[in-house]
CSV table of C-alpha atoms in Angstrom, one decimal:
chain,number,residue,atom,x,y,z
A,1,MET,CA,131.0,88.8,109.9
A,2,LYS,CA,131.3,92.4,109.0
A,3,LEU,CA,129.8,93.9,105.8
A,4,SER,CA,130.7,97.3,104.6
A,5,ARG,CA,128.3,99.2,102.3
A,6,ALA,CA,130.4,98.1,99.3
A,7,ASP,CA,130.0,94.4,100.3
A,8,LEU,CA,126.3,95.0,100.6
A,9,ASP,CA,126.0,96.7,97.3
A,10,HIS,CA,127.9,93.9,95.6
A,11,LEU,CA,125.3,91.2,96.6
A,12,PRO,CA,123.0,90.0,93.8
A,13,GLU,CA,119.9,92.2,93.8
A,14,ARG,CA,117.3,89.7,95.1
A,15,GLN,CA,119.6,88.3,97.8
A,16,ARG,CA,120.5,91.9,98.8
A,17,ALA,CA,116.8,93.0,99.0
A,18,ALA,CA,115.8,89.9,101.0
A,19,PHE,CA,118.7,90.4,103.4
A,20,ILE,CA,118.1,94.1,104.0
A,21,ASN,CA,114.4,93.3,104.7
A,22,CYS,CA,115.5,91.1,107.7
A,23,LEU,CA,117.6,93.9,109.4
A,24,SER,CA,114.9,96.0,111.1
A,25,GLY,CA,113.9,93.0,113.3
A,26,TYR,CA,110.4,91.5,113.6
A,27,LYS,CA,107.6,93.3,111.8
A,28,SER,CA,103.9,93.6,112.5
A,29,ALA,CA,101.6,91.5,110.2
A,30,ASN,CA,98.5,93.4,109.1
A,31,LEU,CA,96.1,93.4,106.2
A,32,ILE,CA,95.1,96.9,105.0
A,33,GLY,CA,91.5,97.0,103.7
A,34,THR,CA,90.4,99.7,101.3
A,35,VAL,CA,87.6,100.4,98.8
A,36,SER,CA,87.6,102.4,95.6
A,37,ALA,CA,85.2,105.2,94.9
A,38,THR,CA,83.2,102.8,92.7
A,39,GLY,CA,83.0,100.1,95.5
A,40,GLN,CA,85.8,97.7,94.5
A,41,THR,CA,87.3,96.3,97.7
A,42,ASN,CA,91.0,95.7,98.1
A,43,LEU,CA,93.2,93.9,100.6
A,44,ALA,CA,97.0,94.0,101.0
A,45,ILE,CA,99.4,92.5,103.5
A,46,VAL,CA,101.7,95.1,105.0
A,47,SER,CA,104.6,94.6,107.4
A,48,SER,CA,105.4,98.2,108.1
A,49,VAL,CA,102.5,99.3,110.4
A,50,VAL,CA,103.9,101.3,113.4
A,51,HIS,CA,102.6,103.1,116.4
A,52,LEU,CA,103.0,106.8,115.9
A,53,GLY,CA,101.3,108.2,119.0
A,54,ALA,CA,98.5,107.7,121.5
A,55,ASN,CA,97.1,111.3,121.6
A,56,PRO,CA,95.6,111.6,119.1
A,57,PRO,CA,95.7,107.8,118.4
A,58,LEU,CA,97.8,107.5,115.2
A,59,LEU,CA,99.2,104.5,113.3
A,60,ALA,CA,101.3,104.7,110.2
A,61,PHE,CA,102.6,102.5,107.4
A,62,ILE,CA,104.9,102.7,104.4
A,63,SER,CA,103.5,102.3,101.0
A,64,ARG,CA,105.9,101.3,98.2
A,65,PRO,CA,106.4,103.9,95.4
A,66,PRO,CA,103.2,104.8,93.5
A,67,SER,CA,105.1,104.6,90.2
A,68,VAL,CA,103.3,101.3,89.5
A,69,ASP,CA,99.6,100.6,90.2
A,70,ARG,CA,99.1,100.8,94.0
A,71,HIS,CA,95.4,100.2,94.6
A,72,THR,CA,95.7,100.5,98.4
A,73,LEU,CA,97.3,104.0,98.3
A,74,GLU,CA,94.9,105.1,95.5
A,75,TYR,CA,91.8,103.9,97.2
A,76,LEU,CA,92.6,105.3,100.7
A,77,THR,CA,93.4,108.6,99.1
A,78,ASP,CA,90.2,108.7,97.2
A,79,THR,CA,87.9,107.6,100.1
A,80,GLY,CA,89.8,108.9,103.1
A,81,TYR,CA,89.6,105.7,105.1
A,82,PHE,CA,91.3,102.3,105.6
A,83,THR,CA,91.3,99.4,108.0
A,84,ILE,CA,94.1,97.6,109.7
A,85,ASN,CA,93.4,93.9,110.5
A,86,HIS,CA,95.8,91.7,112.5
A,87,VAL,CA,97.0,88.4,110.8
A,88,HIS,CA,96.7,85.3,112.9
A,89,ALA,CA,98.4,81.9,112.4
A,90,ASP,CA,95.3,80.3,110.7
A,91,MET,CA,95.2,83.2,108.2
A,92,VAL,CA,98.8,83.3,107.1
A,93,GLU,CA,98.5,81.7,103.7
A,94,ALA,CA,95.5,83.8,102.7
A,95,ALA,CA,97.1,87.0,104.0
A,96,HIS,CA,100.4,86.3,102.1
A,97,GLN,CA,98.4,85.6,98.9
A,98,THR,CA,97.1,89.2,98.9
A,99,SER,CA,100.6,90.3,97.9
A,100,ALA,CA,100.1,88.7,94.4
A,101,ARG,CA,99.6,91.4,91.7
A,102,TYR,CA,95.8,90.9,91.0
A,103,GLU,CA,94.1,92.9,88.3
A,104,ARG,CA,92.2,96.1,89.3
A,105,ASP,CA,88.8,94.4,88.9
A,106,VAL,CA,89.7,91.5,91.2
A,107,SER,CA,89.0,91.8,95.0
A,108,GLU,CA,91.7,90.1,97.0
A,109,PHE,CA,88.9,89.2,99.6
A,110,ALA,CA,87.3,86.8,97.1
A,111,ALA,CA,90.6,85.8,95.5
A,112,VAL,CA,92.2,84.6,98.7
A,113,GLY,CA,89.0,83.5,100.6
A,114,LEU,CA,88.6,86.1,103.3
A,115,SER,CA,85.3,87.9,104.1
A,116,ALA,CA,84.7,91.7,104.0
A,117,GLU,CA,82.7,93.2,106.8
A,118,PHE,CA,81.5,96.8,106.9
A,119,SER,CA,81.0,99.4,109.6
A,120,ALA,CA,78.4,102.2,109.9
A,121,LEU,CA,81.2,104.7,110.6
A,122,HIS,CA,83.3,104.5,107.4
A,123,PRO,CA,83.3,102.7,104.0
A,124,ALA,CA,86.6,100.7,104.3
A,125,PRO,CA,86.2,96.9,104.6
A,126,TYR,CA,87.3,94.9,107.6
A,127,VAL,CA,88.5,91.3,107.5
A,128,ALA,CA,85.8,89.4,109.3
A,129,GLU,CA,88.3,86.6,110.2
A,130,SER,CA,90.6,88.9,112.1
A,131,ARG,CA,90.4,89.1,115.9
A,132,LEU,CA,91.7,92.7,116.1
A,133,ARG,CA,90.5,95.3,113.6
A,134,ILE,CA,91.0,99.0,113.4
A,135,GLY,CA,89.2,101.6,111.4
A,136,LEU,CA,91.2,104.7,110.5
A,137,LYS,CA,90.7,108.1,108.8
A,138,VAL,CA,93.6,109.2,106.6
A,139,ARG,CA,95.3,112.2,108.2
A,140,GLU,CA,98.3,112.5,105.9
A,141,THR,CA,100.1,110.8,103.0
A,142,ARG,CA,103.6,112.1,102.9
A,143,PRO,CA,106.0,111.2,100.2
A,144,ILE,CA,109.5,110.2,101.3
A,145,GLU,CA,111.7,111.7,98.7
A,146,LEU,CA,114.7,109.6,99.5
A,147,ASN,CA,113.2,106.5,97.8
A,148,GLY,CA,109.8,107.4,96.5
A,149,THR,CA,107.8,105.5,99.2
A,150,VAL,CA,104.8,107.2,100.9
A,151,MET,CA,104.1,107.3,104.6
A,152,VAL,CA,100.4,106.9,105.3
A,153,ILE,CA,99.2,108.2,108.7
A,154,GLY,CA,95.8,107.3,109.9
A,155,GLU,CA,93.8,108.3,113.0
A,156,ILE,CA,91.9,105.6,114.8
A,157,ILE,CA,88.2,106.0,114.7
A,158,GLU,CA,87.0,102.5,115.6
A,159,ILE,CA,88.3,99.3,117.2
A,160,LEU,CA,86.8,95.8,116.9
A,161,MET,CA,88.2,93.2,119.1
A,162,ALA,CA,87.4,89.5,120.0
A,163,ASP,CA,88.0,90.3,123.7
A,164,ASP,CA,85.1,91.5,125.8
A,165,THR,CA,86.9,94.4,127.6
A,166,VAL,CA,90.0,96.5,127.6
A,167,PRO,CA,92.0,95.2,130.6
A,168,ASP,CA,92.6,97.7,133.4
A,169,ASP,CA,96.3,98.0,132.6
A,170,GLY,CA,95.5,98.4,128.9
A,171,PHE,CA,97.7,95.5,127.9
A,172,ILE,CA,96.5,93.2,125.2
A,173,ASP,CA,98.4,89.9,124.9
A,174,LEU,CA,98.5,89.4,121.1
A,175,SER,CA,99.8,85.9,121.5
A,176,ARG,CA,96.5,84.8,123.0
A,177,MET,CA,94.9,85.8,119.6
A,178,ASP,CA,97.6,83.8,117.8
A,179,THR,CA,98.7,87.0,116.0
A,180,VAL,CA,101.9,86.3,114.0
A,181,THR,CA,104.9,88.4,113.3
A,182,ILE,CA,107.0,88.7,110.1
A,183,GLY,CA,110.7,88.3,109.5
A,184,GLY,CA,112.2,89.4,106.2
A,185,LEU,CA,110.0,89.2,103.1
A,186,ASP,CA,108.4,85.8,103.5
A,187,GLY,CA,109.0,84.5,107.0
A,188,TYR,CA,106.0,84.1,109.4
A,189,TYR,CA,106.5,83.4,113.1
A,190,ARG,CA,104.5,82.3,116.1
A,191,VAL,CA,105.1,84.3,119.3
A,192,GLU,CA,105.2,83.3,123.0
A,193,PRO,CA,105.3,85.6,126.1
A,194,LEU,CA,108.7,85.9,127.7
A,195,VAL,CA,108.3,88.7,130.3
A,196,ARG,CA,106.5,91.9,131.1
A,197,LEU,CA,108.7,94.5,132.8
A,198,SER,CA,107.7,97.5,135.0
A,199,TYR,CA,108.2,101.1,134.0
A,200,ALA,CA,111.9,101.7,134.2
A,201,LYS,CA,113.4,104.1,136.8
A,202,PRO,CA,117.0,105.1,137.0
A,203,ASP,CA,117.5,104.1,140.6
A,204,ARG,CA,116.3,100.5,140.5
A,205,PRO,CA,116.3,97.4,138.2
A,206,PRO,CA,113.1,96.5,136.3
A,207,ARG,CA,110.6,94.3,138.1
A,208,LYS,CA,108.8,91.4,136.3
A,209,LEU,CA,105.0,92.1,135.9
A,210,SER,CA,104.3,88.6,134.7
B,1,MET,CA,83.7,94.3,121.5
B,2,LYS,CA,83.4,97.5,119.5
B,3,LEU,CA,85.0,100.7,120.7
B,4,SER,CA,84.1,104.0,119.1
B,5,ARG,CA,86.6,106.9,119.2
B,6,ALA,CA,84.5,108.4,122.1
B,7,ASP,CA,84.8,105.1,124.1
B,8,LEU,CA,88.6,105.2,123.5
B,9,ASP,CA,88.9,108.8,124.5
B,10,HIS,CA,87.0,108.1,127.8
B,11,LEU,CA,89.5,105.5,129.0
B,12,PRO,CA,91.8,106.7,131.8
B,13,GLU,CA,95.0,108.1,130.2
B,14,ARG,CA,97.5,105.4,131.2
B,15,GLN,CA,95.1,102.6,130.3
B,16,ARG,CA,94.4,104.3,127.0
B,17,ALA,CA,98.0,104.8,126.1
B,18,ALA,CA,99.0,101.2,127.0
B,19,PHE,CA,96.1,99.9,125.0
B,20,ILE,CA,96.8,102.0,121.9
B,21,ASN,CA,100.4,100.9,122.0
B,22,CYS,CA,99.2,97.3,121.5
B,23,LEU,CA,97.2,97.9,118.3
B,24,SER,CA,99.9,98.1,115.7
B,25,GLY,CA,100.8,94.4,116.3
B,26,TYR,CA,104.3,93.1,117.2
B,27,LYS,CA,107.2,95.6,117.2
B,28,SER,CA,110.9,95.3,116.5
B,29,ALA,CA,113.1,95.4,119.6
B,30,ASN,CA,116.2,97.5,119.0
B,31,LEU,CA,118.7,99.5,121.0
B,32,ILE,CA,119.8,102.8,119.3
B,33,GLY,CA,123.4,103.7,120.1
B,34,THR,CA,124.6,107.3,119.8
B,35,VAL,CA,127.4,109.5,121.0
B,36,SER,CA,127.4,113.3,121.8
B,37,ALA,CA,129.8,115.7,120.3
B,38,THR,CA,131.8,115.6,123.5
B,39,GLY,CA,132.0,111.7,123.6
B,40,GLN,CA,129.2,110.8,126.0
B,41,THR,CA,127.6,107.5,124.8
B,42,ASN,CA,123.9,106.9,124.9
B,43,LEU,CA,121.7,103.9,124.5
B,44,ALA,CA,117.9,103.8,124.1
B,45,ILE,CA,115.4,100.9,123.5
B,46,VAL,CA,113.1,101.7,120.5
B,47,SER,CA,110.2,99.6,119.2
B,48,SER,CA,109.5,101.6,116.1
B,49,VAL,CA,112.3,100.7,113.8
B,50,VAL,CA,110.9,99.9,110.3
B,51,HIS,CA,112.3,98.9,106.9
B,52,LEU,CA,112.0,101.8,104.5
B,53,GLY,CA,113.6,100.5,101.4
B,54,ALA,CA,116.4,98.3,100.1
B,55,ASN,CA,117.8,100.6,97.4
B,56,PRO,CA,119.4,102.7,99.0
B,57,PRO,CA,119.2,100.6,102.2
B,58,LEU,CA,117.2,102.7,104.6
B,59,LEU,CA,115.8,102.1,108.0
B,60,ALA,CA,113.6,104.6,110.0
B,61,PHE,CA,112.3,105.0,113.6
B,62,ILE,CA,110.0,107.4,115.4
B,63,SER,CA,111.5,109.6,118.1
B,64,ARG,CA,109.1,111.0,120.7
B,65,PRO,CA,108.6,114.8,120.7
B,66,PRO,CA,111.9,116.7,121.3
B,67,SER,CA,110.0,119.1,123.8
B,68,VAL,CA,111.7,117.2,126.7
B,69,ASP,CA,115.4,116.2,126.7
B,70,ARG,CA,115.9,113.5,124.0
B,71,HIS,CA,119.5,112.6,124.0
B,72,THR,CA,119.3,110.1,121.2
B,73,LEU,CA,117.7,112.6,118.8
B,74,GLU,CA,120.1,115.4,119.8
B,75,TYR,CA,123.3,113.2,119.5
B,76,LEU,CA,122.4,111.6,116.2
B,77,THR,CA,121.6,115.1,114.8
B,78,ASP,CA,124.9,116.5,116.1
B,79,THR,CA,127.2,113.7,114.9
B,80,GLY,CA,125.2,112.4,111.9
B,81,TYR,CA,125.4,108.7,112.9
B,82,PHE,CA,123.6,106.1,115.0
B,83,THR,CA,123.6,102.3,115.4
B,84,ILE,CA,120.7,99.8,115.6
B,85,ASN,CA,121.4,96.7,117.7
B,86,HIS,CA,118.9,93.8,117.9
B,87,VAL,CA,117.7,92.8,121.4
B,88,HIS,CA,117.9,89.1,122.3
B,89,ALA,CA,116.2,87.2,125.1
B,90,ASP,CA,119.2,87.3,127.4
B,91,MET,CA,119.5,91.1,127.1
B,92,VAL,CA,115.8,92.0,127.7
B,93,GLU,CA,116.1,93.4,131.2
B,94,ALA,CA,119.2,95.5,130.4
B,95,ALA,CA,117.6,96.7,127.2
B,96,HIS,CA,114.4,97.7,128.9
B,97,GLN,CA,116.3,99.5,131.7
B,98,THR,CA,117.7,102.0,129.1
B,99,SER,CA,114.2,103.5,129.0
B,100,ALA,CA,114.7,105.0,132.5
B,101,ARG,CA,115.3,108.7,132.4
B,102,TYR,CA,119.0,108.9,133.2
B,103,GLU,CA,120.8,112.2,133.6
B,104,ARG,CA,122.8,113.6,130.7
B,105,ASP,CA,126.1,112.7,132.2
B,106,VAL,CA,125.2,109.0,132.7
B,107,SER,CA,125.9,106.5,129.9
B,108,GLU,CA,123.1,103.9,129.7
B,109,PHE,CA,125.8,101.4,128.6
B,110,ALA,CA,127.4,101.5,132.1
B,111,ALA,CA,124.1,102.0,133.9
B,112,VAL,CA,122.5,98.8,132.6
B,113,GLY,CA,125.6,96.7,132.1
B,114,LEU,CA,126.1,96.5,128.3
B,115,SER,CA,129.4,97.1,126.5
B,116,ALA,CA,130.1,99.8,123.9
B,117,GLU,CA,132.1,98.8,120.8
B,118,PHE,CA,133.3,101.1,118.1
B,119,SER,CA,133.9,101.0,114.4
B,120,ALA,CA,136.5,102.6,112.2
B,121,LEU,CA,133.8,103.9,109.9
B,122,HIS,CA,131.7,106.1,112.2
B,123,PRO,CA,131.6,107.4,115.8
B,124,ALA,CA,128.3,105.8,117.1
B,125,PRO,CA,128.7,103.0,119.6
B,126,TYR,CA,127.5,99.4,119.0
B,127,VAL,CA,126.2,97.1,121.7
B,128,ALA,CA,128.9,94.4,121.9
B,129,GLU,CA,126.4,91.8,123.3
B,130,SER,CA,124.1,92.1,120.2
B,131,ARG,CA,124.3,89.5,117.5
B,132,LEU,CA,123.0,91.8,114.7
B,133,ARG,CA,124.2,95.4,114.6
B,134,ILE,CA,123.8,98.1,112.0
B,135,GLY,CA,125.7,101.3,111.5
B,136,LEU,CA,123.7,104.1,109.9
B,137,LYS,CA,124.3,107.6,108.6
B,138,VAL,CA,121.5,110.0,109.3
B,139,ARG,CA,119.8,111.0,106.0
B,140,GLU,CA,116.8,112.9,107.3
B,141,THR,CA,115.0,113.9,110.5
B,142,ARG,CA,111.5,114.9,109.6
B,143,PRO,CA,109.1,116.3,112.1
B,144,ILE,CA,105.6,114.9,112.1
B,145,GLU,CA,103.4,117.9,112.7
B,146,LEU,CA,100.3,115.9,113.7
B,147,ASN,CA,101.8,114.9,117.1
B,148,GLY,CA,105.3,116.4,117.4
B,149,THR,CA,107.2,113.2,116.9
B,150,VAL,CA,110.2,113.0,114.6
B,151,MET,CA,110.9,110.4,112.0
B,152,VAL,CA,114.6,109.6,111.8
B,153,ILE,CA,115.8,108.0,108.5
B,154,GLY,CA,119.2,106.4,108.4
B,155,GLU,CA,121.2,104.8,105.5
B,156,ILE,CA,123.0,101.6,106.3
B,157,ILE,CA,126.8,101.9,106.0
B,158,GLU,CA,127.9,98.8,108.0
B,159,ILE,CA,126.5,95.5,109.2
B,160,LEU,CA,128.0,93.3,112.0
B,161,MET,CA,126.5,89.9,112.4
B,162,ALA,CA,127.3,86.8,114.4
B,163,ASP,CA,126.6,84.6,111.3
B,164,ASP,CA,129.5,83.8,108.9
B,165,THR,CA,127.8,84.5,105.7
B,166,VAL,CA,124.7,86.1,104.1
B,167,PRO,CA,122.7,83.0,102.9
B,168,ASP,CA,122.0,82.7,99.2
B,169,ASP,CA,118.4,83.6,99.5
B,170,GLY,CA,119.2,86.5,101.8
B,171,PHE,CA,116.9,85.3,104.6
B,172,ILE,CA,118.2,85.6,108.1
B,173,ASP,CA,116.2,83.6,110.6
B,174,LEU,CA,116.2,86.0,113.6
B,175,SER,CA,114.8,83.3,115.9
B,176,ARG,CA,118.1,81.5,115.7
B,177,MET,CA,119.7,84.5,117.3
B,178,ASP,CA,116.9,84.6,119.9
B,179,THR,CA,115.9,88.1,118.9
B,180,VAL,CA,112.8,89.1,120.7
B,181,THR,CA,109.7,91.1,119.7
B,182,ILE,CA,107.7,93.7,121.7
B,183,GLY,CA,104.0,93.9,122.3
B,184,GLY,CA,102.6,97.1,123.8
B,185,LEU,CA,104.7,99.2,126.1
B,186,ASP,CA,106.3,96.5,128.2
B,187,GLY,CA,105.7,93.0,126.8
B,188,TYR,CA,108.6,91.0,125.5
B,189,TYR,CA,108.0,87.8,123.4
B,190,ARG,CA,110.0,84.9,122.2
B,191,VAL,CA,109.5,83.9,118.6
B,192,GLU,CA,109.3,80.5,116.7
B,193,PRO,CA,109.3,79.9,113.0
B,194,LEU,CA,105.8,79.0,111.6
B,195,VAL,CA,106.3,79.0,107.8
B,196,ARG,CA,108.1,80.7,104.9
B,197,LEU,CA,106.0,81.2,101.8
B,198,SER,CA,107.0,81.6,98.1
B,199,TYR,CA,106.6,84.9,96.2
B,200,ALA,CA,102.8,85.2,95.6
B,201,LYS,CA,101.4,85.0,92.1
B,202,PRO,CA,97.7,85.6,91.2
B,203,ASP,CA,97.3,82.2,89.4
B,204,ARG,CA,98.4,79.8,92.1
B,205,PRO,CA,98.4,79.4,95.9
B,206,PRO,CA,101.6,80.1,97.9
B,207,ARG,CA,104.1,77.3,98.3
B,208,LYS,CA,105.8,76.5,101.6
B,209,LEU,CA,109.5,77.2,101.4
B,210,SER,CA,110.2,75.7,104.9
């Protein structure tokens, strides 16, 4: 089928929003951990974390408009730090539940049954149950004027991982940790390795690495 | 294991870059189609496409620094349009091969064996083999000063999909199209549905939708 922009704009609002949320492809599944200046911890599932660059090591995510109460954006701005925690298959329901609109004095950690863990390097809480956790210092929060969202850019200052080492080729197979991926607004998916391919060169086809 | 920033910075450069590329979680797998002002088509695999917002319908991706020849960024700036085409399991090798550094006068479509298809609404080429394709008008290309990358924001003007209809709840199960996801720099993964969960409310646990 072919949809023009007019066709898209004529869909009922919820159907349209859910549909558009499917179009970017699979999304990363992460919990963002923050703490307020007064020590209130906060946890929020986010599907927009992306790799921004390796040198310096930067990750970014998109926060929805701050016109309503956005504890995550407020707290990471106040304290200067946040954590990114991978979501695995056995944590999906708890992680999803963090998207409920809890009052300011409720910690999502306690509300959904996940445990906060702290680092000596920064104040933001990690999710103890996550097998890959990243501590970041806020480098930039830049408003996107087109729709009022905010792009948060963090620089990696610490990595906590269930694995014992970083493999020689640097590749971490996230499917071994049972990390999930997200489709649309509410679909969670398991993942299975298909193929790894060698660095592409113009004069030859890609070679399978595994 | 725990890695401090110093540990990370001491890893050999390629190991470090490959490792950091795994940390954001799973990435979307898309081919960006563009055309130059003189009609040269271009195709590039990109793993950083994210949903930016539904109203207006915006998608974004991160382009690496324009310090070296970046045909995609140049062409979409010149013409004002680009396409996003989902990558499926049977297209993975061809899609990956678009990342080879082809000369300016080579079209990746011909080089990797994918077919260009055009729309009446804009000049950018679609990938005929893709089951979900999106035509976008460039709304903004914003430099990210922290590392020289560029965030490209496009507004959706057309959607071409193998399915006959948009389902009532707006949810497209990308695994039915065999759309893949990417881990790190070179890992491709198949995806299987785990669970869909209802809109979260503070006073009750999430309900399984399927």
